[in-house]
Amino acid sequence: MPDKLLIRRAAVLGAGVMGAQIAAHLTNAGVDTVLFDLPAKDGDPNGIVLKAIANLGKLSPAPLAGKALAEAITPANYETGLELLRGCDLVIEAIAERMDWKQDLYRKVAPYIAPHAVLASNTSGLGINALADVLPETLRARFCGVHFFNPPRYMHLAELIPARATDPAVLEGLETFLTTQLGKGVVYAKDTPNFIGNRIGVFSMLAAMHHTAQLGLGFDTVDALTGPAIGRPKSATYRTADVVGLDTMAHVIRTMADTLPQDPWHRYFQAPKWLAALIEKGALGQKSGAGVYTKRGKDILVLDLQAQDYRPSAGDLDPEVGAILKERDPAKKFAALRASSHPQAQFLWAAFRDTFHYAAFHLADIADTARDVDLAMRWGYGWSQGPFETWQAAGWKQVAGWIAEDIVAGKAMSQAPLPDWVFDGRDGVHGARGSFSPARSADIPRSSNPVYRRQRFPDPVLGERPAPGETVFENEALRAWHDGDGVLVASFKTKMHTVNDQVLAGLQLAVGIAERDFRAMVLWQPKEPFSAGADLAGALGLLQAGDIAGFTKMVADFQATSQRLKYALVPVVAAVRGLALGGGCEFQMHAARTVAHLESYVGLVEAGVGLLPAGGGLKELALRAAQAAGPGGDVFAQLRPVFETVAMAKVSGSAFEARELGLLRGGDVVAFHAHELLHIARQQALAMAESGYRPPLPARRIPVAGDVGIATFRMMLVNMLEGRFISEHDHEIALRIATVLCGGEVDRGALVDEDWLLRLEREHFVALAQMPKTQERIAHMLKTGKPLRN
């Protein structure tokens, strides 16, 4: 049995934007990380790296899951720090994309790399075998490519590129580490220029640019066509180029031209004249303030090639084409796009056709299976479906026939024929047996690497349908199911997993079933978010109908459900990812434990809609403050940061930040892979059950900050009101939040119980809800999705 890959310490070579962010994400994952760069010409020899580490705190989105993590990165340089490499188990090289520079660095570091350590290059497209040529024989078996996508914390894709001599056991160990520890979706790519993601992704952008010019469309129109309207990110085509950097885009295109001379599409591998002209002027996109787009004041302008100037960006979809794109049947949609004479429809058909053609022609060269290509495009480029999934959904044979016709008619970008396997009678490349591999001429199932047993529901490609588990109970808003492992899983069915009366009733019933027939219970949603909180529309309806009794009952039911979760006789574990706001946050606060995906955005945000948390959230915070203060301690000192979090409706930027804000507990678990979340939550729940779990004893003697605490908060709020930092209604909400947190107008240090605090929550919540300004805020949020400051 090969040695297990154990990674205690890692090094990243190169403190540029990418290298520093890879180091940040390794640190997020708890890996002791050394970041290297050249020695500074003057001052501290580690000056370049220290500057890069300081810059991590300024980047948005944040590479670090908690600002304090920056201090954990060890700075080093290639002159005085190479001895540090001897203690590293993984070394990732992430310097500029120059073969000679990378090879020079390998020669320099190779003598310091430990005999068991893995060396990986984060190149985005240089030859892995060519890089390996300069390594000593003993190191070649432990060398491969690992291509992270930018920004590495957030982009799911990591391409793993073996060299000829790479040991398969090294690859399996690295795949396991990337998956569980760093939360990545790993795709194996062949050692071809730009690998999979950038090879197909950049070609699709070049095809879009070609057809933009052919059909005389505006850049903003093409972005309207190639964004969410076809299941792609908002940045679409030209905004993506601006974000990446037009100079970077031109460099990637030039690399394709230099390294792929035999590619049948080679003549298109050149930057359009307008792109070269923008670069010459220094208009490099977002980083320089102008590119294809620019901003003047609040207006976004787009480059108009005919006018040779910027004009206001409109980018409207033609209603006729918009109607075609809304068609739910992909076969009808593609037939309508191909048949339409509208330039926008012709553009879309042509762009899809040429991307399908390119992906099919090159599949055997770049990847083992069609699944690798589709997942690479979804995880690396944010496409909702990969090219082969899109083609298969639209009718494989029909679309293949159309592409062939267009090739013969000279309409396609290349005359290269489609491969024979496209026409072998198949209905697609994905099926129940796996995904097609041209090299093996067979359908290949998913990887058997044991790490994937942790994914009960892996990210599916078209046609994959994992068994849904056995349903125990279901209503309109909630399903409770199990896999025969003794854990009942409750999943919401509402939009954004909001909480309505059916969810509340379902949860209470599920807890009862779990206590009777199961060992533990997990709250888990098949997709993000965990829960966007209470059903505001239903609440507003009750208020506007004047049904205060019904509204008060809804709040009481919410509180009763939270308490039912907390005091269940079996452990209830909340598996959180994405948004956990308001009531969603309160449910996980009442669970015996939370397992939160790193990208969990948790907050008690009720103040934003003119309310205060009343699902037991303030009660729990008051209780935790009392517990943290200890007997005779200063409860108010514990409440102060918590009050700020709630009154300002702060939302965490990660699970670690949620812990810092006091919304997750110290013992709650952070998971890095979204598709492992259910597995980890079930393991935690079973471990607690196995340990003889009992719910906490009811808290009947909670010391509170009382009237003195309220008075102190009141003084702070008056200053903020007089300084016009908050509105009168903000002041009203915040004072009521302070009143509940402090246990009401009782003596400082008075002892209260949970029911007392819950009653305070309810009374102040119902009082706020009846105020016109709160109802205005709720209505505005429902209409616009944004908070109103009134």
CSV table of N, CA and C in Angstrom, one decimal, residues 234 536 608-609 776-789:
chain,number,residue,atom,x,y,z
A,234,LYS,N,-23.0,36.7,-14.9
A,234,LYS,CA,-23.4,38.0,-15.3
A,234,LYS,C,-22.3,38.7,-16.1
A,536,LEU,N,-41.3,36.6,4.6
A,536,LEU,CA,-41.8,38.0,4.8
A,536,LEU,C,-43.1,38.3,4.2
A,608,GLY,N,-32.7,45.2,9.3
A,608,GLY,CA,-32.8,45.7,7.9
A,608,GLY,C,-34.2,45.8,7.4
A,609,VAL,N,-35.1,45.0,8.0
A,609,VAL,CA,-36.5,45.2,7.6
A,609,VAL,C,-37.4,45.7,8.7
A,776,GLU,N,-43.2,49.5,5.7
A,776,GLU,CA,-42.6,50.1,4.5
A,776,GLU,C,-41.3,49.4,4.2
A,777,ARG,N,-40.5,49.1,5.2
A,777,ARG,CA,-39.2,48.4,5.0
A,777,ARG,C,-39.4,47.0,4.4
A,778,ILE,N,-40.4,46.3,5.0
A,778,ILE,CA,-40.7,44.9,4.6
A,778,ILE,C,-41.2,44.9,3.1
A,779,ALA,N,-42.1,45.8,2.8
A,779,ALA,CA,-42.6,45.9,1.4
A,779,ALA,C,-41.5,46.3,0.4
A,780,HIS,N,-40.6,47.2,0.8
A,780,HIS,CA,-39.5,47.6,0.0
A,780,HIS,C,-38.6,46.4,-0.3
A,781,MET,N,-38.3,45.6,0.8
A,781,MET,CA,-37.4,44.5,0.6
A,781,MET,C,-38.0,43.4,-0.3
A,782,LEU,N,-39.3,43.2,-0.2
A,782,LEU,CA,-40.0,42.2,-1.0
A,782,LEU,C,-40.0,42.7,-2.5
A,783,LYS,N,-40.1,44.0,-2.7
A,783,LYS,CA,-40.2,44.5,-4.1
A,783,LYS,C,-38.8,44.6,-4.7
A,784,THR,N,-37.8,45.0,-4.0
A,784,THR,CA,-36.5,45.3,-4.6
A,784,THR,C,-35.4,44.4,-4.2
A,785,GLY,N,-35.6,43.7,-3.1
A,785,GLY,CA,-34.5,42.8,-2.6
A,785,GLY,C,-33.5,43.6,-1.8
A,786,LYS,N,-33.7,44.9,-1.6
A,786,LYS,CA,-32.7,45.7,-1.0
A,786,LYS,C,-33.3,46.4,0.3
A,787,PRO,N,-32.5,46.7,1.3
A,787,PRO,CA,-33.1,47.3,2.5
A,787,PRO,C,-33.4,48.8,2.3
A,788,LEU,N,-34.4,49.3,3.0
A,788,LEU,CA,-34.8,50.7,2.9
A,788,LEU,C,-34.3,51.4,4.2
A,789,ARG,N,-33.7,52.5,4.0
A,789,ARG,CA,-33.3,53.3,5.2
A,789,ARG,C,-34.3,54.4,5.3
